[in-house]
mmCIF file of C-alpha atoms in Angstrom:
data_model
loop_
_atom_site.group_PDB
_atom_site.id
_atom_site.type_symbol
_atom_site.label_atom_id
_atom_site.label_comp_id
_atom_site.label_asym_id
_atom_site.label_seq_id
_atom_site.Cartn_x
_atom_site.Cartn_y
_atom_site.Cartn_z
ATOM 1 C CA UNK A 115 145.703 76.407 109.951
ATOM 2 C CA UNK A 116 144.644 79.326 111.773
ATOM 3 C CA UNK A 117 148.088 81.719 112.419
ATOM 4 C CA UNK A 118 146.472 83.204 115.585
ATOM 5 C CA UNK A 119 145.753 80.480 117.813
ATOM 6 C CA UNK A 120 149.122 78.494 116.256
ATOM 7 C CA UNK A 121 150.983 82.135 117.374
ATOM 8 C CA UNK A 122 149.126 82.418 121.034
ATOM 9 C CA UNK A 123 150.497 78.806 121.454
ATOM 10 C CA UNK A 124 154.027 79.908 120.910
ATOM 11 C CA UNK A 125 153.679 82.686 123.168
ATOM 12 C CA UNK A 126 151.959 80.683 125.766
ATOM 13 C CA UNK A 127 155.052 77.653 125.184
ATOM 14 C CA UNK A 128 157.551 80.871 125.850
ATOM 15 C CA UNK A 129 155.992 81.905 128.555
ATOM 16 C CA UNK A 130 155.846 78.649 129.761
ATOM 17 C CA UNK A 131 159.348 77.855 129.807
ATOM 18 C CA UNK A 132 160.378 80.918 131.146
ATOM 19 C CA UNK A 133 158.066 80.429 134.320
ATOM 20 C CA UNK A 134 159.415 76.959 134.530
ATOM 21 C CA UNK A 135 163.076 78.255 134.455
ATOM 22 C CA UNK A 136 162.062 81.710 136.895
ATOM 23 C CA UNK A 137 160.330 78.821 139.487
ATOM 24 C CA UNK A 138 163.333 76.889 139.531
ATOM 25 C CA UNK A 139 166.272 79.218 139.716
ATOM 26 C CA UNK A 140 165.090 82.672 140.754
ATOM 27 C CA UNK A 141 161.967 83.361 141.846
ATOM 28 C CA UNK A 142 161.093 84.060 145.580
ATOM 29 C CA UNK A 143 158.088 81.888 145.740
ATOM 30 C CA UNK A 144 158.655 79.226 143.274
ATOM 31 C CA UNK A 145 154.935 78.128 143.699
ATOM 32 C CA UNK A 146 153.715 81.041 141.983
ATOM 33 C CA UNK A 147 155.496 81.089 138.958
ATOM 34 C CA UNK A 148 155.232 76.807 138.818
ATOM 35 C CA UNK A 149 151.710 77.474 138.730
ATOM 36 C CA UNK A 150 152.102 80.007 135.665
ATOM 37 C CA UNK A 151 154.174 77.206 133.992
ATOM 38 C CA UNK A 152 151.815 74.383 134.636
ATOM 39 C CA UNK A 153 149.086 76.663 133.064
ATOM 40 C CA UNK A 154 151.110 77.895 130.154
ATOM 41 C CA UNK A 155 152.498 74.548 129.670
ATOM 42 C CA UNK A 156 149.205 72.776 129.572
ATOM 43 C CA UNK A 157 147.217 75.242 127.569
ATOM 44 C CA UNK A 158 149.713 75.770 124.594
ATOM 45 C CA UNK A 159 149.203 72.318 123.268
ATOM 46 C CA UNK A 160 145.469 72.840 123.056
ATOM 47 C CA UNK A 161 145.840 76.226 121.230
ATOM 48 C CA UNK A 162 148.439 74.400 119.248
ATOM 49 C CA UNK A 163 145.560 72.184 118.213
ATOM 50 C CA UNK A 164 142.945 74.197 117.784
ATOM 51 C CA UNK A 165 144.904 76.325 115.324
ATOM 52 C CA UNK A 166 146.065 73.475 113.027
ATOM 53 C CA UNK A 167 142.634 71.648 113.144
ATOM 54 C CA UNK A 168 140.040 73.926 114.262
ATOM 55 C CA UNK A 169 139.756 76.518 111.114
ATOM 56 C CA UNK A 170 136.387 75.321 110.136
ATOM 57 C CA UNK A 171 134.845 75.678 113.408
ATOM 58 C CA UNK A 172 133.742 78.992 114.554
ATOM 59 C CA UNK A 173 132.956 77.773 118.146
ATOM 60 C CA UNK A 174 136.255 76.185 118.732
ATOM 61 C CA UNK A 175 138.445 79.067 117.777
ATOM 62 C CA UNK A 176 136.120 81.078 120.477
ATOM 63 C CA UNK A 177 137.054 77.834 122.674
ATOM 64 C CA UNK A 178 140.847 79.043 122.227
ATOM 65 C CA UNK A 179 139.990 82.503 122.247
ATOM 66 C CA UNK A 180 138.884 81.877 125.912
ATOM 67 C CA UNK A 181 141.482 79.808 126.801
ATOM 68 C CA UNK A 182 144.655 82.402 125.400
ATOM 69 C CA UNK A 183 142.906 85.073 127.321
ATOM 70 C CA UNK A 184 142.306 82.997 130.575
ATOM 71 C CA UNK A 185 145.710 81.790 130.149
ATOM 72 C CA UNK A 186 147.479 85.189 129.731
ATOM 73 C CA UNK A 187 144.934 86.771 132.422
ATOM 74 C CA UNK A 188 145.889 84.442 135.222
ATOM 75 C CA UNK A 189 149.672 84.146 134.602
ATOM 76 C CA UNK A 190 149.895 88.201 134.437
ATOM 77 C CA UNK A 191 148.459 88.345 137.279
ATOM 78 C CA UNK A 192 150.672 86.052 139.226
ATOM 79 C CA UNK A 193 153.871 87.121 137.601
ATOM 80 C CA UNK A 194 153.209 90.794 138.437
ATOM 81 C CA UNK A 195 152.937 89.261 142.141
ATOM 82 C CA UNK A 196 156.391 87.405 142.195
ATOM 83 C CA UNK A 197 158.068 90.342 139.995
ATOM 84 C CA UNK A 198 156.381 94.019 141.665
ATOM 85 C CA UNK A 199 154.310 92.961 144.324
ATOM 86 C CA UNK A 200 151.081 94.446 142.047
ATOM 87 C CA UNK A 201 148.293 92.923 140.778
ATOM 88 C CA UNK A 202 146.861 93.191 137.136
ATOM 89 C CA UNK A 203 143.759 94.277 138.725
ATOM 90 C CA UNK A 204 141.417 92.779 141.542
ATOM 91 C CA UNK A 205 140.155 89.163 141.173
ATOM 92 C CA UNK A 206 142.543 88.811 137.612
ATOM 93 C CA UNK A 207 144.063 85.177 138.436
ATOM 94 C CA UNK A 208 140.391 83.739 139.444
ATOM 95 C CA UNK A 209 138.865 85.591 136.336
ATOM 96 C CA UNK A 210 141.262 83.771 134.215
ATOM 97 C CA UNK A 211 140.830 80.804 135.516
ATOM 98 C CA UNK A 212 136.992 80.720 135.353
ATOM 99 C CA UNK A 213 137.602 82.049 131.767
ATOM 100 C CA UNK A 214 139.903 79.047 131.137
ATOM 101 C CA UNK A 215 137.166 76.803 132.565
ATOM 102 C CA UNK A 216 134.560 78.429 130.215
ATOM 103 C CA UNK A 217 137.347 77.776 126.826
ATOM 104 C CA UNK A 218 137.575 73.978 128.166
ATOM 105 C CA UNK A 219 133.629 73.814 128.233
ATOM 106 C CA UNK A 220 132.713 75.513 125.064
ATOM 107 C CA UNK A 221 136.079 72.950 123.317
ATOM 108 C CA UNK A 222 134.099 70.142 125.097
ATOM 109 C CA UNK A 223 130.595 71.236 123.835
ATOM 110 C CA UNK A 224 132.281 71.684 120.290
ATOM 111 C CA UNK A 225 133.078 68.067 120.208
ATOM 112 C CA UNK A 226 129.779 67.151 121.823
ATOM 113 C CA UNK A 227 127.694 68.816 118.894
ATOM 114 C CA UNK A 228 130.354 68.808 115.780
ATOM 115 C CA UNK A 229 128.846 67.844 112.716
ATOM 116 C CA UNK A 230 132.296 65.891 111.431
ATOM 117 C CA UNK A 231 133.141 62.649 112.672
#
């Protein structure tokens, strides 16, 4: 088990809820913070994963690496935006989502070319 990645899923299932719950009851534009939840929501199960099972491969903790901070970059971003009317900084929400993108290939490729079975 690798604490890290197990730990950035918990944050990411926190922040997922909480999203979920802001969308639904408070927020102004419950479309931004749904989308926060959907991508928290879906992403902490994989780090979840990768931390109990992926210890002994290098590449797929740098799969989860990718995906915590594409995760955390593009909900920031889009919180900041419901809750001050900021941004983290120009372009954060796409580059989090092409950094997602690039955890979800390299997880892919690390399945493609594992040496286990």
């Amino acid at each position: 088990m690798n604490r890290a990645e197990t730990f950035a899923a918990g944050l990411l299932g926190i922040s997922g809820v909480a999203a979920a719950a802001v969308s639904a009851h408070a927020g102004a534009d419950p479309r931004l913070m749904g989308a926060v939840a959907l991508v928290c929501l879906t992403h902490a199960p994989a780090l979840l994963a990768i931390g109990l099972f992926g210890k002994a491969q290098p590449v797929l903790r740098l799969a989860g690496l990718l995906l915590f901070i594409g995760a955390a970059l593009f909900g920031s971003d889009l919180a900041l935006r419901e809750f001050g009317e900021a941004r983290l900084f120009p372009m954060a929400a796409p580059a989090g989502g092409v950094t997602m993108m690039a955890g979800w290939l390299v997880a892919g490729l690390a399945g493609l070319f594992s040496r286990k079975a």
